């Protein structure tokens, strides 16, 4: 109750929209922020301990890796939405501890995701110096564009020898790297980063997007794969990365530019399909076209809930049509919180649909939950969530 009261107080202190919300709407908006704050603090208490993660990888403990980067991106959204001061402080502490440097692989999108939180920190207390290492890496990228294709082939030497990883040849990459490049262009006025991001984004979209199903293949290895009923394999979290990435990129593009109009159309096209694929319990299945007997899965569900809530707020999605999907998704996410405080039902690190257990959690799942919570709170504050 203390957290809820504090969250409501923060909402009351925030700038009001043109029409003042009713007290009940303000209180409702405080519930997602309070839930997000509790979960954020639960995860912050376990930054140095990965024993709660069922399938920890070599990247799980990496403070600059993509698994944690998604959590910190969610933290920036929570800070912006009225989260308590310790949320912002944690972001700044993380960036300073990392020296504001990206991961070690300059062309690998996963190692660039953390820069989104660094760039957020620049106007939030860190200052321009926090941007310098990111800009140095991005300058190198745009000056030395990789000369490789997008077909995914892992040679016998292993994952890191996969040539196409120098570009965005897997759909997750569309969340990891391009939003940072767009934000860097916005902050510096240097359009080279935006031009590069859009060139690569549309190349990946042309390669991986299936116009028949309005969804993205995870990478080219899945073009011809089918399940035992002959259905195409579209991974929930993979498409969630894309859908959430679109919501983050569209506001960063020049208003009414060709890229923004085209990206809005892609977002609306995906949203219409995803709305149809939501299960009655509010979750989306790990394999989007195979709902029967599927477990709950919280990471994809959180990304879709976030994206649809953002789309309603941005005026791209009809609230009467998509509001119920957001409400069902948010209710499902609240139900995924386990008695010990963790967000459960998060599929572990993979590149395809797999089994999920109630106790499965991960940094990126928490980050997705925080993104969803902040957008749901915004809708509830406006009295627009049905």
XYZ file of C-alpha atoms in Angstrom:
386
model
C 0.000 0.000 0.000
C 2.889 2.387 0.692
C 4.210 1.826 -2.829
C 0.768 2.361 -4.300
C 0.252 5.571 -2.340
C 3.655 6.855 -3.415
C 2.970 5.992 -7.036
C -0.381 7.763 -6.977
C 1.273 10.828 -5.443
C 3.816 10.851 -8.265
C 1.036 10.649 -10.836
C -0.812 13.537 -9.169
C 2.376 15.606 -9.354
C 2.834 14.936 -13.081
C 1.701 17.445 -15.728
C -2.019 17.116 -16.452
C -3.516 16.683 -19.919
C -5.896 19.302 -21.268
C -8.876 17.624 -19.625
C -8.152 16.800 -15.995
C -8.634 13.087 -15.286
C -11.160 11.967 -12.742
C -9.732 10.834 -9.370
C -10.619 7.214 -10.148
C -8.614 7.433 -13.380
C -5.585 8.824 -11.544
C -5.786 6.042 -8.968
C -6.076 3.423 -11.726
C -3.013 4.867 -13.445
C -1.053 4.492 -10.217
C -1.590 0.733 -10.111
C 0.634 -0.096 -13.151
C 3.364 2.259 -11.913
C 3.251 0.682 -8.454
C 3.405 -2.817 -9.956
C 6.295 -1.799 -12.198
C 8.156 -0.211 -9.294
C 7.836 -3.344 -7.169
C 9.107 -5.517 -10.007
C 11.947 -3.122 -10.856
C 13.128 -3.137 -7.260
C 12.863 -6.923 -7.141
C 15.173 -7.129 -10.167
C 17.545 -4.426 -8.947
C 18.106 -6.453 -5.792
C 19.323 -9.340 -7.985
C 21.664 -7.658 -10.450
C 24.698 -9.499 -9.077
C 22.961 -12.846 -8.756
C 21.744 -14.798 -11.762
C 20.701 -17.900 -9.832
C 17.032 -16.919 -10.267
C 17.351 -17.338 -14.039
C 16.731 -20.901 -15.183
C 18.903 -20.744 -18.290
C 21.590 -18.156 -17.673
C 23.900 -17.623 -20.628
C 27.339 -16.132 -20.997
C 25.574 -12.802 -21.620
C 23.323 -12.871 -18.563
C 25.927 -11.423 -16.206
C 27.291 -9.008 -18.824
C 26.377 -5.481 -17.670
C 26.534 -4.263 -21.285
C 24.748 -7.266 -22.816
C 21.340 -7.271 -24.482
C 19.595 -9.268 -21.749
C 20.167 -6.522 -19.199
C 19.944 -3.738 -21.779
C 16.247 -4.449 -22.304
C 15.719 -4.163 -18.549
C 17.425 -0.771 -18.459
C 15.376 0.445 -21.415
C 12.262 -0.435 -19.443
C 13.724 1.419 -16.476
C 14.072 4.595 -18.542
C 10.398 4.358 -19.454
C 9.471 3.901 -15.794
C 11.549 6.915 -14.809
C 9.818 8.999 -17.479
C 6.382 7.822 -16.340
C 6.792 8.985 -12.753
C 8.745 6.163 -11.182
C 10.430 6.949 -7.854
C 13.859 8.642 -7.733
C 15.755 5.407 -7.111
C 14.825 4.254 -10.635
C 16.634 7.166 -12.269
C 19.505 6.838 -9.805
C 19.953 3.164 -10.681
C 20.165 3.966 -14.403
C 22.800 6.628 -13.833
C 24.772 4.367 -11.495
C 24.742 1.588 -14.087
C 25.948 3.880 -16.862
C 28.772 5.304 -14.758
C 29.852 1.817 -13.705
C 29.918 0.806 -17.392
C 31.886 3.904 -18.349
C 29.028 4.629 -20.799
C 30.595 2.163 -23.233
C 28.712 -0.265 -25.512
C 29.481 -3.953 -25.705
C 32.671 -5.234 -27.280
C 31.314 -6.102 -30.765
C 30.819 -2.799 -32.610
C 28.649 -4.168 -35.423
C 26.562 -6.611 -33.389
C 23.168 -5.079 -32.604
C 22.957 -6.892 -29.266
C 26.005 -4.985 -28.041
C 24.450 -1.648 -29.003
C 21.148 -2.018 -27.140
C 22.595 -0.717 -23.867
C 23.336 2.619 -25.546
C 19.622 3.439 -25.532
C 19.780 3.862 -21.764
C 23.032 5.842 -22.020
C 21.473 8.283 -24.461
C 18.444 8.640 -22.192
C 20.822 9.534 -19.376
C 22.425 12.425 -21.284
C 19.617 14.936 -20.563
C 18.733 13.277 -17.253
C 21.827 14.091 -15.252
C 24.720 12.352 -16.990
C 25.545 15.147 -19.431
C 27.011 15.021 -22.967
C 30.074 13.036 -21.896
C 27.826 9.984 -21.477
C 27.181 10.122 -25.225
C 30.792 10.176 -26.378
C 31.632 6.437 -26.420
C 28.361 5.613 -28.199
C 28.955 8.249 -30.835
C 32.484 7.003 -31.390
C 31.213 3.470 -32.087
C 28.361 4.656 -34.293
C 30.749 6.859 -36.272
C 32.831 3.762 -36.972
C 29.751 1.802 -38.068
C 28.425 4.383 -40.527
C 31.928 4.965 -41.917
C 32.577 1.246 -42.434
C 29.252 -0.356 -43.423
C 29.530 -4.154 -43.528
C 29.655 -5.751 -46.968
C 27.778 -8.951 -46.131
C 24.372 -10.402 -46.936
C 21.435 -11.100 -44.630
C 21.197 -14.872 -45.047
C 21.809 -16.551 -41.689
C 24.426 -19.294 -41.733
C 26.359 -20.375 -38.665
C 29.651 -21.974 -39.722
C 31.401 -24.779 -37.856
C 33.559 -22.199 -36.083
C 30.511 -21.150 -34.058
C 28.045 -18.347 -33.453
C 30.500 -15.461 -33.406
C 31.702 -16.449 -36.882
C 28.205 -16.003 -38.330
C 28.891 -13.444 -41.031
C 25.478 -11.790 -41.260
C 25.529 -10.767 -37.579
C 27.507 -7.725 -38.684
C 24.150 -6.539 -40.028
C 20.608 -6.846 -38.659
C 19.873 -10.291 -40.050
C 17.691 -11.433 -37.132
C 14.495 -9.635 -36.248
C 15.438 -8.999 -32.584
C 18.087 -6.591 -33.870
C 15.385 -4.125 -34.906
C 14.754 -3.382 -31.232
C 18.393 -3.393 -30.204
C 20.221 -0.960 -32.492
C 18.102 1.369 -34.661
C 16.288 3.215 -31.833
C 19.690 4.240 -30.453
C 20.863 5.479 -33.833
C 17.694 7.522 -34.293
C 18.056 9.026 -30.825
C 21.685 9.897 -31.479
C 20.644 11.716 -34.658
C 17.978 13.551 -32.680
C 20.413 14.637 -29.993
C 23.282 15.641 -32.271
C 21.561 16.733 -35.478
C 23.831 14.358 -37.423
C 21.567 12.576 -39.910
C 24.136 9.931 -40.840
C 22.978 7.670 -38.010
C 19.323 7.934 -39.024
C 20.096 7.287 -42.683
C 22.112 4.200 -41.803
C 19.428 2.926 -39.418
C 16.653 3.338 -41.960
C 18.648 1.766 -44.757
C 19.363 -1.303 -42.645
C 15.902 -1.431 -41.071
C 14.134 -1.547 -44.415
C 16.631 -4.057 -45.818
C 15.916 -6.400 -42.902
C 12.176 -5.832 -43.195
C 12.202 -6.626 -46.918
C 14.099 -9.827 -46.143
C 12.314 -11.145 -43.032
C 8.747 -9.779 -43.181
C 6.095 -12.201 -44.449
C 3.383 -10.124 -46.182
C 0.966 -13.037 -46.138
C 1.028 -13.396 -42.340
C 2.024 -9.789 -41.545
C 4.748 -11.054 -39.221
C 8.541 -11.360 -39.145
C 10.545 -14.554 -39.403
C 13.209 -14.645 -36.736
C 15.894 -15.118 -39.402
C 16.292 -16.816 -42.767
C 16.704 -20.298 -41.249
C 12.982 -20.262 -40.520
C 11.693 -19.406 -44.002
C 10.833 -23.011 -44.815
C 10.278 -24.454 -41.347
C 6.785 -25.621 -40.444
C 5.206 -27.192 -37.376
C 3.582 -30.629 -37.361
C 0.404 -29.101 -38.770
C 2.209 -27.385 -41.623
C 2.017 -23.887 -40.141
C 4.757 -21.294 -40.522
C 6.854 -20.660 -37.437
C 6.618 -17.094 -36.132
C 8.225 -16.626 -32.742
C 6.301 -14.469 -30.285
C 9.209 -12.699 -28.615
C 10.954 -12.170 -31.939
C 7.945 -10.323 -33.305
C 7.604 -8.606 -29.940
C 11.074 -7.144 -30.322
C 10.055 -5.716 -33.688
C 6.661 -4.409 -32.571
C 8.113 -2.710 -29.497
C 10.987 -1.380 -31.568
C 8.533 0.265 -33.950
C 6.822 1.982 -31.031
C 10.169 3.322 -29.897
C 11.355 4.419 -33.348
C 8.282 6.101 -34.834
C 8.399 9.117 -32.464
C 12.104 9.605 -33.221
C 11.641 9.995 -36.977
C 10.943 13.377 -38.601
C 7.211 14.018 -38.460
C 5.361 12.928 -41.601
C 8.607 11.878 -43.276
C 8.400 8.988 -45.771
C 10.147 6.704 -43.295
C 7.743 7.595 -40.503
C 4.650 7.122 -42.679
C 5.958 3.791 -43.914
C 6.833 2.628 -40.410
C 3.418 3.641 -39.079
C 1.780 1.563 -41.804
C 3.919 -1.445 -40.876
C 3.036 -0.997 -37.199
C -0.706 -0.874 -37.917
C -0.454 -3.909 -40.206
C 1.289 -5.956 -37.532
C -1.093 -4.751 -34.821
C -4.137 -5.947 -36.748
C -2.691 -9.437 -37.084
C -1.453 -9.591 -33.508
C -4.848 -8.576 -32.163
C -6.359 -11.597 -33.903
C -3.702 -13.908 -32.473
C -4.152 -13.012 -28.796
C -5.439 -15.953 -26.768
C -8.585 -15.662 -24.617
C -6.410 -15.697 -21.481
C -4.684 -12.485 -22.622
C -1.333 -14.057 -23.519
C 0.162 -14.656 -26.930
C 1.512 -18.154 -27.553
C 5.274 -18.721 -27.999
C 4.564 -19.805 -31.586
C 2.079 -17.208 -32.732
C 0.128 -19.414 -35.137
C -0.069 -22.383 -32.727
C -2.160 -21.372 -29.699
C -3.618 -24.747 -28.816
C -2.141 -26.161 -25.602
C 0.454 -23.408 -25.434
C 1.744 -22.103 -22.088
C 1.517 -18.484 -20.994
C 4.476 -16.433 -22.229
C 5.101 -13.058 -20.649
C 7.868 -11.421 -22.682
C 6.104 -11.396 -26.041
C 2.837 -10.537 -24.310
C 4.444 -7.565 -22.572
C 5.906 -6.233 -25.806
C 2.549 -6.510 -27.592
C 0.680 -4.920 -24.692
C 3.200 -2.092 -24.676
C 3.027 -1.580 -28.422
C -0.755 -1.586 -28.624
C -1.119 0.752 -25.649
C 1.415 3.108 -27.220
C -0.412 2.858 -30.560
C -3.691 3.927 -28.940
C -2.017 6.879 -27.217
C -0.301 7.879 -30.471
C -3.590 7.819 -32.374
C -2.556 4.968 -34.647
C -4.875 2.327 -33.182
C -8.581 2.623 -32.382
C -9.072 2.444 -28.629
C -12.425 0.650 -28.886
C -10.873 -2.043 -31.046
C -7.502 -2.421 -29.325
C -8.267 -1.313 -25.775
C -9.743 -4.703 -24.798
C -6.613 -6.461 -26.104
C -4.429 -4.170 -24.003
C -6.584 -4.770 -20.938
C -6.458 -8.553 -21.387
C -2.702 -8.433 -21.926
C -2.112 -6.296 -18.873
C -4.319 -8.501 -16.694
C -2.396 -11.544 -17.895
C 0.926 -9.879 -17.065
C -0.194 -9.034 -13.552
C -1.179 -12.670 -13.136
C 2.323 -13.736 -14.212
C 3.851 -12.139 -11.112
C 4.796 -14.995 -8.803
C 4.412 -15.118 -4.998
C 8.123 -14.339 -4.533
C 7.776 -11.163 -6.612
C 9.371 -12.351 -9.849
C 7.778 -12.031 -13.279
C 7.184 -15.631 -14.314
C 6.351 -17.353 -17.578
C 9.217 -15.638 -19.435
C 10.647 -17.869 -22.152
C 14.368 -18.231 -21.646
C 17.035 -17.134 -24.126
C 16.373 -18.732 -27.497
C 15.701 -18.002 -31.133
C 12.431 -19.943 -31.455
C 9.332 -21.002 -29.513
C 10.075 -23.327 -26.616
C 8.537 -24.529 -23.360
C 7.948 -22.036 -20.574
C 7.528 -22.597 -16.832
C 5.860 -20.481 -14.171
C 9.165 -19.722 -12.407
C 11.022 -18.729 -15.591
C 12.107 -15.106 -15.487
C 14.705 -12.923 -17.201
C 15.957 -9.348 -17.266
C 14.434 -8.667 -20.686
C 11.043 -9.923 -19.551
C 11.100 -7.463 -16.682
C 12.089 -4.673 -19.066
C 9.165 -5.509 -21.336
C 6.807 -5.495 -18.351
C 8.029 -2.030 -17.365
C 7.413 -0.753 -20.887
C 3.884 -2.172 -20.853
C 3.119 -0.793 -17.404
C 4.102 2.748 -18.315
C 1.930 2.841 -21.424
C -1.028 1.209 -19.672
C -0.701 3.818 -16.923
C -0.831 6.550 -19.541
C -4.043 5.207 -21.014
C -5.625 4.797 -17.614
C -4.614 8.318 -16.633
C -6.486 9.556 -19.694
C -9.472 7.317 -18.999
C -8.997 5.603 -22.348
C -8.443 1.978 -21.372
C -11.628 -0.057 -21.789
